[in-house]
Tab-separated table of C-alpha atoms and ligand atoms in Angstrom:
chain	number	residue	atom	x	y	z
A	1	MET	CA	56.376	-53.742	-47.291
A	2	ASP	CA	58.518	-57.234	-47.649
A	3	GLN	CA	57.249	-59.795	-49.700
A	4	ILE	CA	54.546	-62.256	-48.390
A	5	THR	CA	56.035	-65.737	-49.127
A	6	THR	CA	53.665	-68.607	-48.022
A	7	PRO	CA	52.725	-72.137	-49.769
A	8	ALA	CA	48.836	-70.700	-49.399
A	9	LEU	CA	49.439	-67.996	-52.001
A	10	ASP	CA	51.287	-69.405	-54.260
A	11	GLN	CA	49.696	-70.997	-57.491
A	12	ASP	CA	52.230	-73.477	-58.433
A	13	PHE	CA	52.110	-74.855	-54.452
A	14	ILE	CA	48.522	-74.877	-54.986
A	15	ALA	CA	48.434	-76.342	-58.372
A	16	ALA	CA	50.775	-79.063	-57.028
A	17	GLN	CA	48.581	-80.001	-54.325
A	18	ASN	CA	45.833	-80.241	-56.357
A	19	ALA	CA	47.315	-82.844	-59.036
A	20	PRO	CA	47.014	-85.877	-56.989
A	21	LEU	CA	43.085	-85.117	-56.264
A	22	LEU	CA	42.630	-84.870	-59.937
A	23	SER	CA	41.354	-88.221	-61.116
A	24	ALA	CA	39.097	-88.749	-58.043
A	25	LEU	CA	37.536	-85.301	-58.741
A	26	ASP	CA	37.238	-86.616	-62.554
A	27	GLU	CA	35.667	-89.462	-61.721
A	28	ASP	CA	32.921	-88.011	-59.532
A	29	TYR	CA	32.536	-84.910	-61.829
A	30	ALA	CA	31.680	-87.403	-64.859
A	31	ALA	CA	29.175	-89.500	-62.794
A	32	LEU	CA	27.629	-85.634	-61.796
A	33	ASN	CA	27.663	-84.965	-65.405
A	34	ARG	CA	25.823	-87.944	-66.565
A	35	THR	CA	23.052	-87.550	-63.913
A	36	LEU	CA	22.513	-83.954	-64.602
A	37	ASP	CA	22.446	-85.307	-68.730
A	38	ARG	CA	19.455	-87.090	-67.701
A	39	ARG	CA	17.553	-83.530	-66.702
A	40	GLY	CA	19.057	-81.907	-69.646
A	41	ILE	CA	21.200	-80.177	-67.519
A	42	ASP	CA	24.367	-78.699	-69.007
A	43	ILE	CA	27.167	-79.336	-66.377
A	44	GLU	CA	29.927	-76.760	-67.720
A	45	LYS	CA	27.706	-74.072	-67.942
A	46	ILE	CA	26.666	-74.919	-64.136
A	47	THR	CA	30.725	-74.876	-63.137
A	48	ALA	CA	31.621	-72.072	-65.471
A	49	ALA	CA	28.621	-69.800	-63.198
A	50	VAL	CA	29.796	-71.150	-60.048
A	51	SER	CA	33.532	-70.474	-61.219
A	52	ALA	CA	32.363	-66.796	-61.847
A	53	PHE	CA	30.358	-66.199	-58.373
A	54	ALA	CA	31.993	-64.028	-56.091
A	55	VAL	CA	31.511	-62.909	-52.327
A	56	ALA	CA	33.070	-60.225	-50.450
A	57	GLN	CA	35.077	-60.692	-47.192
A	58	PRO	CA	34.528	-58.333	-44.059
A	59	THR	CA	37.813	-57.606	-42.719
A	60	TRP	CA	36.662	-57.585	-39.244
A	61	ALA	CA	35.496	-61.570	-39.860
A	62	VAL	CA	39.685	-62.454	-40.151
A	63	GLY	CA	40.306	-61.458	-36.533
A	64	SER	CA	38.733	-63.555	-33.650
A	65	GLY	CA	35.384	-62.392	-32.406
A	66	GLY	CA	33.590	-62.641	-29.295
A	67	THR	CA	30.900	-62.045	-27.238
A	68	ARG	CA	29.633	-59.493	-24.661
A	69	PHE	CA	30.958	-62.131	-22.271
A	70	ALA	CA	34.761	-62.648	-23.980
A	71	ARG	CA	36.921	-62.827	-26.165
A	72	PHE	CA	39.673	-65.418	-26.917
A	73	PRO	CA	41.865	-64.059	-29.120
A	74	MET	CA	44.108	-66.932	-31.115
A	75	GLY	CA	48.067	-66.336	-31.649
A	76	GLY	CA	48.661	-64.851	-34.862
A	77	GLU	CA	45.429	-63.006	-35.976
A	78	PRO	CA	45.674	-59.596	-37.579
A	79	ARG	CA	46.485	-56.546	-35.855
A	80	ASN	CA	45.623	-53.893	-38.379
A	81	ILE	CA	43.668	-53.810	-41.833
A	82	PHE	CA	47.407	-54.394	-43.697
A	83	ASP	CA	47.545	-58.043	-41.457
A	84	LYS	CA	43.678	-58.587	-42.613
A	85	LEU	CA	44.524	-58.237	-45.977
A	86	GLU	CA	46.860	-60.433	-45.794
A	87	ASP	CA	44.722	-63.017	-44.441
A	88	CYS	CA	41.817	-62.420	-46.657
A	89	ALA	CA	44.382	-62.840	-49.771
A	90	VAL	CA	44.896	-66.210	-48.581
A	91	VAL	CA	41.164	-67.083	-47.995
A	92	ASN	CA	40.921	-65.619	-51.929
A	93	ALA	CA	44.002	-67.993	-53.156
A	94	LEU	CA	42.389	-71.475	-51.445
A	95	ALA	CA	39.073	-70.589	-52.161
A	96	GLY	CA	38.831	-68.748	-55.463
A	97	ALA	CA	35.788	-66.893	-54.837
A	98	THR	CA	36.316	-64.052	-52.178
A	99	PRO	CA	38.420	-61.522	-54.411
A	100	THR	CA	37.336	-58.469	-52.887
A	101	VAL	CA	37.231	-57.031	-49.189
A	102	SER	CA	35.064	-55.116	-46.983
A	103	PRO	CA	36.201	-52.384	-44.802
A	104	HIS	CA	34.431	-51.567	-41.551
A	105	PHE	CA	35.474	-47.818	-40.202
A	106	PRO	CA	37.201	-46.239	-38.075
A	107	TRP	CA	38.363	-50.375	-36.940
A	108	ASP	CA	40.324	-50.446	-40.371
A	109	GLU	CA	41.600	-46.876	-40.049
A	110	THR	CA	45.058	-46.134	-41.550
A	111	SER	CA	46.931	-42.691	-42.316
A	112	ASP	CA	48.468	-44.467	-45.299
A	113	LEU	CA	45.535	-45.170	-47.666
A	114	ALA	CA	47.819	-45.394	-50.977
A	115	ALA	CA	50.028	-48.115	-48.950
A	116	LEU	CA	46.371	-50.049	-48.365
A	117	LYS	CA	45.543	-49.566	-52.213
A	118	ASP	CA	48.909	-51.082	-52.900
A	119	LEU	CA	48.960	-53.837	-51.304
A	120	ALA	CA	45.352	-55.050	-51.899
A	121	ALA	CA	46.597	-54.734	-55.693
A	122	SER	CA	49.720	-56.719	-54.941
A	123	LEU	CA	47.399	-59.143	-53.408
A	124	GLY	CA	45.188	-59.403	-56.008
A	125	LEU	CA	42.414	-58.117	-53.836
A	126	GLY	CA	39.747	-55.485	-54.135
A	127	PHE	CA	37.517	-53.272	-52.273
A	128	ASP	CA	33.943	-54.035	-52.091
A	129	ALA	CA	31.583	-51.360	-50.021
A	130	VAL	CA	32.748	-49.565	-47.120
A	131	ASN	CA	31.115	-49.797	-43.594
A	132	SER	CA	30.793	-46.714	-41.466
A	133	ASN	CA	30.493	-47.314	-37.853
A	134	THR	CA	28.248	-45.251	-35.395
A	135	PHE	CA	27.152	-47.581	-32.924
A	136	GLN	CA	29.944	-47.124	-30.795
A	137	ASP	CA	31.993	-44.180	-29.472
A	138	HIS	CA	35.324	-43.383	-31.371
A	139	PRO	CA	37.635	-41.946	-28.329
A	140	ASN	CA	40.529	-41.403	-30.293
A	141	ASP	CA	39.032	-39.142	-33.087
A	142	ALA	CA	39.016	-35.613	-32.472
A	143	ARG	CA	36.173	-35.786	-35.037
A	144	HIS	CA	33.739	-37.439	-32.699
A	145	PRO	CA	33.648	-35.687	-29.593
A	146	LEU	CA	30.231	-36.772	-29.083
A	147	SER	CA	28.744	-39.619	-27.739
A	148	TYR	CA	26.683	-42.446	-29.425
A	149	LYS	CA	25.091	-43.720	-26.531
A	150	TYR	CA	21.608	-42.869	-27.187
A	151	GLY	CA	21.894	-43.170	-31.056
A	152	SER	CA	23.662	-41.724	-34.201
A	153	LEU	CA	21.578	-40.954	-37.165
A	154	SER	CA	18.151	-40.825	-35.341
A	155	HIS	CA	19.860	-38.931	-32.275
A	156	THR	CA	17.612	-36.069	-30.638
A	157	ASP	CA	20.541	-33.753	-30.732
A	158	PRO	CA	21.267	-32.380	-34.100
A	159	ALA	CA	24.935	-32.111	-33.563
A	160	VAL	CA	24.957	-35.880	-32.699
A	161	ARG	CA	23.291	-36.802	-35.965
A	162	ALA	CA	25.175	-34.286	-37.971
A	163	GLN	CA	28.348	-36.078	-36.636
A	164	ALA	CA	27.346	-39.658	-37.605
A	165	ILE	CA	26.157	-37.968	-41.218
A	166	GLU	CA	29.732	-36.651	-41.611
A	167	HIS	CA	31.353	-39.830	-41.004
A	168	ASN	CA	29.203	-41.619	-43.125
A	169	ILE	CA	30.460	-39.056	-46.048
A	170	ARG	CA	34.135	-39.750	-44.836
A	171	CYS	CA	33.684	-43.532	-45.226
A	172	ALA	CA	32.401	-43.561	-48.478
A	173	GLU	CA	35.510	-40.844	-49.600
A	174	ILE	CA	38.250	-43.598	-48.064
A	175	GLY	CA	36.222	-45.751	-50.119
A	176	ALA	CA	36.294	-44.471	-53.220
A	177	ALA	CA	39.774	-43.648	-53.150
A	178	LEU	CA	40.262	-47.257	-52.516
A	179	GLY	CA	37.815	-48.379	-55.671
A	180	SER	CA	34.515	-49.108	-53.472
A	181	LYS	CA	31.794	-48.156	-55.301
A	182	ALA	CA	28.911	-48.673	-52.272
A	183	LEU	CA	28.496	-47.519	-48.501
A	184	THR	CA	26.997	-50.049	-45.852
A	185	VAL	CA	25.014	-48.053	-43.604
A	186	TRP	CA	23.895	-50.720	-40.019
A	187	ILE	CA	23.069	-48.533	-37.135
A	188	GLY	CA	22.309	-49.566	-33.652
A	189	ASP	CA	19.893	-46.800	-32.870
A	190	GLY	CA	16.912	-48.279	-31.185
A	191	ALA	CA	15.722	-48.360	-27.656
A	192	ASN	CA	16.262	-50.691	-24.654
A	193	PHE	CA	12.629	-49.710	-22.624
A	194	PRO	CA	9.157	-48.872	-23.862
A	195	GLY	CA	8.498	-45.618	-24.161
A	196	GLN	CA	12.420	-44.679	-24.340
A	197	GLN	CA	11.972	-43.309	-27.970
A	198	HIS	CA	9.210	-41.569	-30.366
A	199	PHE	CA	9.367	-44.187	-32.729
A	200	GLY	CA	8.089	-41.450	-35.485
A	201	ARG	CA	10.405	-38.874	-34.532
A	202	ALA	CA	13.252	-41.070	-34.723
A	203	PHE	CA	12.488	-42.824	-37.897
A	204	ASP	CA	11.953	-39.060	-39.393
A	205	ARG	CA	15.198	-37.760	-38.500
A	206	TYR	CA	16.780	-41.290	-39.316
A	207	ILE	CA	15.427	-40.419	-43.221
A	208	GLU	CA	16.852	-36.864	-42.672
A	209	SER	CA	19.827	-38.314	-42.189
A	210	ALA	CA	20.178	-40.817	-45.009
A	211	GLN	CA	19.079	-38.266	-47.336
A	212	ALA	CA	22.120	-35.728	-46.020
A	213	ILE	CA	24.351	-38.983	-46.763
A	214	TYR	CA	23.106	-39.597	-49.936
A	215	ALA	CA	23.718	-35.876	-51.354
A	216	GLY	CA	27.178	-36.144	-49.881
A	217	ILE	CA	28.286	-39.485	-51.556
A	218	PRO	CA	29.822	-39.730	-54.915
A	219	GLU	CA	26.961	-40.237	-57.506
A	220	SER	CA	28.627	-43.510	-58.857
A	221	PHE	CA	28.124	-44.912	-54.832
A	222	ARG	CA	25.214	-47.168	-53.947
A	223	LEU	CA	23.901	-46.574	-50.223
A	224	PHE	CA	22.830	-49.965	-48.747
A	225	LEU	CA	20.579	-49.648	-45.699
A	226	GLU	CA	20.988	-52.817	-42.961
A	227	HIS	CA	18.438	-53.445	-40.787
A	228	LYS	CA	18.563	-55.951	-37.767
A	229	MET	CA	15.967	-56.654	-35.564
A	230	PHE	CA	17.423	-56.446	-32.296
A	231	GLU	CA	20.752	-55.790	-30.513
A	232	PRO	CA	22.544	-53.907	-28.979
A	233	ALA	CA	19.137	-51.949	-28.526
A	234	PHE	CA	17.102	-54.776	-27.232
A	235	TYR	CA	13.261	-53.132	-26.908
A	236	ALA	CA	13.393	-51.513	-30.883
A	237	THR	CA	15.456	-51.054	-33.748
A	238	VAL	CA	14.964	-47.798	-35.831
A	239	ILE	CA	15.462	-49.941	-38.909
A	240	GLN	CA	14.351	-52.908	-37.330
A	241	ASP	CA	13.101	-55.006	-40.380
A	242	TRP	CA	12.639	-54.930	-44.286
A	243	GLY	CA	9.565	-52.537	-44.645
A	244	SER	CA	11.386	-49.599	-42.336
A	245	SER	CA	14.278	-50.314	-44.374
A	246	LEU	CA	12.397	-50.291	-47.693
A	247	LEU	CA	10.349	-47.158	-46.637
A	248	ALA	CA	13.559	-45.524	-45.912
A	249	ALA	CA	15.009	-46.266	-48.998
A	250	GLN	CA	12.185	-45.039	-51.383
A	251	ALA	CA	12.354	-41.473	-49.153
A	252	VAL	CA	16.447	-41.358	-50.370
A	253	GLY	CA	16.471	-42.309	-53.485
A	254	ASP	CA	16.974	-44.225	-56.101
A	255	ARG	CA	20.535	-45.488	-55.320
A	256	CYS	CA	19.494	-46.180	-52.195
A	257	LEU	CA	18.777	-49.906	-51.477
A	258	CYS	CA	18.292	-52.478	-48.813
A	259	LEU	CA	20.488	-55.276	-47.345
A	260	VAL	CA	19.482	-58.136	-46.177
A	261	ASP	CA	21.669	-59.800	-43.337
A	262	LEU	CA	20.605	-63.395	-42.715
A	263	GLY	CA	21.054	-63.257	-39.261
A	264	HIS	CA	18.698	-59.993	-38.321
A	265	HIS	CA	15.354	-61.555	-38.428
A	266	ALA	CA	13.020	-63.135	-35.955
A	267	PRO	CA	13.692	-66.869	-35.967
A	268	ASN	CA	11.605	-68.378	-38.698
A	269	VAL	CA	10.922	-65.473	-40.518
A	270	ASN	CA	10.810	-66.624	-44.072
A	271	ILE	CA	14.171	-64.574	-45.346
A	272	GLU	CA	13.800	-66.149	-48.942
A	273	MET	CA	10.284	-63.982	-49.245
A	274	ILE	CA	11.892	-60.853	-48.293
A	275	VAL	CA	14.687	-61.125	-51.146
A	276	SER	CA	11.367	-61.676	-53.523
A	277	ARG	CA	9.661	-58.458	-51.945
A	278	LEU	CA	12.754	-56.086	-52.394
A	279	VAL	CA	13.835	-57.699	-55.803
A	280	HIS	CA	9.949	-56.947	-56.980
A	281	ALA	CA	10.753	-53.274	-55.471
A	282	ARG	CA	13.942	-53.237	-57.518
A	283	LYS	CA	15.343	-52.099	-53.558
A	284	LEU	CA	17.440	-55.305	-53.351
A	285	ALA	CA	21.269	-54.155	-52.257
A	286	GLY	CA	22.746	-57.505	-51.515
A	287	PHE	CA	23.449	-59.935	-48.537
A	288	HIS	CA	25.364	-60.669	-45.587
A	289	PHE	CA	25.741	-64.548	-45.523
A	290	ASN	CA	25.980	-66.075	-42.038
A	291	ASP	CA	23.978	-68.797	-39.955
A	292	SER	CA	22.312	-68.461	-37.057
A	293	LYS	CA	20.030	-70.689	-34.950
A	294	TYR	CA	18.776	-68.006	-32.290
A	295	GLY	CA	19.628	-64.264	-32.984
A	296	ASP	CA	22.553	-62.555	-34.779
A	297	ASP	CA	25.158	-65.902	-33.902
A	298	ASP	CA	27.197	-64.824	-36.792
A	299	LEU	CA	27.909	-68.533	-37.307
A	300	ASP	CA	29.651	-69.614	-40.571
A	301	ALA	CA	27.174	-69.832	-43.661
A	302	GLY	CA	25.169	-73.110	-44.216
A	303	ALA	CA	26.265	-74.533	-40.578
A	304	ILE	CA	22.634	-74.129	-39.007
A	305	GLU	CA	20.116	-74.140	-41.566
A	306	PRO	CA	21.410	-74.739	-45.124
A	307	TYR	CA	18.076	-75.746	-46.543
A	308	ARG	CA	17.057	-71.873	-45.888
A	309	LEU	CA	20.772	-70.908	-47.542
A	310	PHE	CA	19.315	-73.219	-50.494
A	311	LEU	CA	15.758	-71.245	-50.739
A	312	VAL	CA	17.368	-67.875	-50.274
A	313	PHE	CA	19.771	-68.563	-53.522
A	314	ASN	CA	16.561	-70.086	-55.305
A	315	GLU	CA	14.862	-66.785	-55.356
A	316	LEU	CA	18.675	-64.968	-55.881
A	317	VAL	CA	18.460	-67.249	-59.147
A	318	GLU	CA	15.267	-67.021	-60.455
A	319	ALA	CA	15.840	-63.330	-60.162
A	320	ALA	CA	18.429	-63.126	-62.162
A	321	TYR	CA	16.850	-66.218	-64.470
A	322	ARG	CA	13.938	-63.428	-65.302
A	323	LYS	CA	16.734	-60.693	-65.386
A	324	ALA	CA	14.951	-58.191	-63.161
A	325	PRO	CA	15.243	-54.773	-63.472
A	326	GLY	CA	17.726	-53.239	-61.140
A	327	PHE	CA	18.755	-56.757	-60.069
A	328	GLU	CA	22.822	-56.393	-59.117
A	329	PRO	CA	23.210	-57.516	-55.614
A	330	ALA	CA	25.859	-57.460	-53.620
A	331	TYR	CA	27.350	-60.491	-52.066
A	332	MET	CA	29.501	-60.285	-48.740
A	333	LEU	CA	30.063	-62.873	-45.825
A	334	ASP	CA	29.256	-61.439	-42.231
A	335	GLN	CA	30.443	-63.779	-39.545
A	336	SER	CA	31.871	-63.406	-35.870
A	337	HIS	CA	34.445	-66.376	-35.600
A	338	ASN	CA	34.567	-66.861	-31.922
A	339	VAL	CA	36.025	-70.621	-31.575
A	340	THR	CA	37.870	-71.498	-34.987
A	341	ASP	CA	40.120	-70.230	-37.155
A	342	PRO	CA	38.607	-67.670	-39.138
A	343	ILE	CA	40.791	-68.534	-42.518
A	344	GLU	CA	39.200	-71.793	-41.919
A	345	SER	CA	36.003	-70.505	-41.175
A	346	MET	CA	35.936	-68.100	-44.178
A	347	LEU	CA	36.744	-71.246	-46.390
A	348	SER	CA	34.226	-73.346	-45.450
A	349	SER	CA	31.844	-70.642	-45.723
A	350	ALA	CA	32.971	-69.886	-49.273
A	351	GLU	CA	32.199	-73.497	-49.966
A	352	ALA	CA	28.981	-73.533	-48.380
A	353	ILE	CA	27.688	-70.845	-49.894
A	354	ALA	CA	29.075	-71.750	-53.658
A	355	GLY	CA	27.260	-75.227	-53.137
A	356	ALA	CA	23.732	-73.453	-51.826
A	357	TYR	CA	24.194	-71.243	-55.234
A	358	THR	CA	25.211	-74.582	-57.410
A	359	LYS	CA	22.412	-76.022	-56.187
A	360	ALA	CA	19.795	-73.438	-56.907
A	361	LEU	CA	21.087	-73.527	-60.562
A	362	LEU	CA	20.236	-76.795	-60.610
A	363	VAL	CA	16.556	-76.253	-60.389
A	364	GLU	CA	14.610	-77.080	-63.390
A	365	ARG	CA	12.708	-73.343	-63.431
A	366	ASP	CA	10.066	-74.111	-66.477
A	367	ARG	CA	9.193	-77.153	-64.871
A	368	LEU	CA	8.617	-75.007	-61.579
A	369	HIS	CA	7.149	-72.601	-63.244
A	370	ASP	CA	5.127	-75.163	-64.937
A	371	ALA	CA	4.101	-77.060	-61.578
A	372	GLN	CA	3.546	-73.692	-60.169
A	373	GLU	CA	0.875	-72.546	-62.851
A	374	GLU	CA	-0.620	-75.888	-62.743
A	375	ASN	CA	-1.167	-75.688	-58.945
A	376	ASP	CA	0.957	-79.358	-58.999
A	377	VAL	CA	1.956	-78.714	-55.128
A	378	MET	CA	3.983	-82.006	-54.624
A	379	MET	CA	5.553	-81.119	-58.415
A	380	ALA	CA	6.514	-77.913	-57.734
A	381	PHE	CA	8.517	-78.679	-54.284
A	382	GLN	CA	9.789	-82.016	-55.499
A	383	THR	CA	11.336	-80.010	-58.111
A	384	LEU	CA	13.304	-77.978	-55.900
A	385	ARG	CA	14.174	-80.776	-53.343
A	386	ARG	CA	15.563	-82.758	-56.518
A	387	ALA	CA	18.207	-80.023	-56.543
A	388	TYR	CA	18.710	-79.592	-53.140
A	389	ARG	CA	19.237	-83.048	-52.906
A	390	THR	CA	21.967	-83.351	-55.683
A	391	ASP	CA	25.414	-83.680	-54.011
A	392	VAL	CA	27.182	-80.981	-56.019
A	393	THR	CA	30.658	-81.187	-54.478
A	394	PRO	CA	32.334	-81.824	-57.614
A	395	ILE	CA	31.144	-78.862	-59.342
A	396	VAL	CA	31.855	-76.649	-56.491
A	397	ALA	CA	35.742	-78.657	-56.345
A	398	MET	CA	35.903	-78.008	-60.354
A	399	ALA	CA	34.619	-74.695	-60.232
A	400	ARG	CA	36.951	-73.475	-57.524
A	401	MET	CA	39.973	-75.138	-59.220
A	402	GLU	CA	39.100	-73.345	-62.492
A	403	ALA	CA	39.419	-70.222	-60.377
A	404	GLY	CA	42.562	-70.859	-59.363
A	405	GLY	CA	41.856	-72.195	-56.182
A	406	ALA	CA	42.706	-75.385	-53.675
A	407	LEU	CA	40.783	-78.425	-53.897
A	408	ASP	CA	41.128	-79.341	-50.308
A	409	THR	CA	40.860	-75.788	-48.861
A	410	LEU	CA	41.346	-77.015	-45.430
A	411	ALA	CA	44.306	-79.620	-46.096
A	412	LEU	CA	46.215	-76.910	-47.799
A	413	TYR	CA	45.667	-74.359	-45.781
A	414	ARG	CA	47.009	-76.239	-42.735
A	415	TYR	CA	49.521	-78.093	-44.208
A	416	SER	CA	50.663	-74.330	-45.322
A	417	GLY	CA	51.538	-73.630	-42.063
A	418	TRP	CA	50.117	-69.808	-41.981
A	419	ARG	CA	48.665	-69.118	-38.908
A	420	SER	CA	51.958	-70.814	-36.912
A	421	GLN	CA	54.102	-68.495	-39.077
A	422	LYS	CA	52.063	-65.488	-38.026
A	423	ALA	CA	51.658	-66.477	-34.531
A	424	ARG	CA	55.860	-65.743	-34.632
A	425	GLU	CA	55.569	-62.633	-36.555
A	426	ARG	CA	52.573	-60.685	-35.546
A	427	ASN	CA	52.697	-59.952	-31.693
A	428	ALA	CA	49.608	-60.479	-30.074
A	429	THR	CA	47.862	-57.016	-28.993
A	430	GLY	CA	44.887	-59.096	-27.941
A	431	LEU	CA	42.870	-55.649	-29.434
A	432	GLY	CA	41.988	-54.357	-32.413
A	433	ALA	CA	40.692	-57.271	-34.598
A	434	GLY	CA	37.415	-58.956	-34.254
A	435	ILE	CA	34.269	-58.079	-32.370
A	436	VAL	CA	33.179	-57.962	-28.675
B	1	LIG	C1	25.911	-55.992	-37.610
B	1	LIG	C2	25.938	-56.112	-38.732
B	1	LIG	C3	26.822	-55.041	-39.710
B	1	LIG	C4	27.898	-55.491	-39.224
B	1	LIG	C5	28.187	-55.341	-37.739
B	1	LIG	C6	29.650	-55.759	-37.187
B	1	LIG	O1	24.873	-56.748	-36.626
B	1	LIG	O2	25.638	-57.016	-39.460
B	1	LIG	O3	26.733	-55.494	-41.199
B	1	LIG	O4	28.784	-54.654	-39.599
B	1	LIG	O5	27.085	-56.133	-37.198
B	2	LIG	MN1	25.552	-57.377	-41.278
B	3	LIG	MN1	24.905	-58.697	-37.873
């Protein structure tokens, strides 16, 4: 494979672009330091924590996404998993906070896993949770003669369930070869009409299948169950909420955990509270970050409800602060970029997530806990609000630079000319990447 040459991956180039922005950053950082100092907060500690923060990139997010109505492919979008890794590497080089990728099979199928591993290593990327896919048929795969039209792990036909179980185990095998340590299972199983499905039997069958997957994956692996309220099934979904997910995870085993995707709930559901409950149960697998106005909109993190993102992080930081047993969350972006350049969306999302995390770190925990114990409602509320109101941009930028990233990620990305270079090199397929 040819060496990939682009200013977007060149550390010296990034440092040179950062240089003229440094003195303004130093001034802003010093001002914020004075503010935080008055609150007894050590800015350096916060910056170091933010610099160490990482969120995985989903391979399916670097292609143009779409809706069930249409997809508008952009020039230069990745054609396969190798191209996707290149794009993820650009995001990581500039964001400095996205060093792993989460692949999806069969979308990322390749006959040359060794080459994939080599490319990832040469780009400085690792592999996060592997995602299985039994929400669509695999017509080009002889291992998938049966259809998932009426479900997969909860299907009435044992042969379809066996096929779906096999697929999941194979995904974990691929993951193990790539250095991943977790398998994420999200199924589309459910019902479009009342009466279509026996709720209890479908759930029993799901649990039995999940147990079989658990027994078939490496012992070093964690199994993440992802719930979603609706879509593609519009009346009922087998693992529709965190309650179903928790019941299933408890029935499966210790290394089986519940994954929360921000977009998979009814409007107004208190997702930060779900985090707290799953931490309590020692069952929080991690998070899929995105934002939404109505449903599983998969918009850029923090685009619609940044306060909610902060409140979720507040619970995550709280769990880390009190060293909650079994708390080892896997963080991943899960977005669909229909009208933006996915690399730009991932860059701005990584920044939004780092910002929400930073604000959560600024919450004066002891003060909050005291106010809670004393039923000082206003003080408790204001303690959160004070952290949320703080402009943490200088910390996020400083942390990103310390992690090797760019101070102005979007400007540098555009200046690098990556997309137009790729538009020349990658002939459009119109297929392959993204979700329709
Ligand atoms: C689902 C869910 C899964 C993702 C698919 C593409 O809604 O969020 O995590 O793998 O979309
Ligand atoms: Mn998801
Ligand atoms: Mn989703």
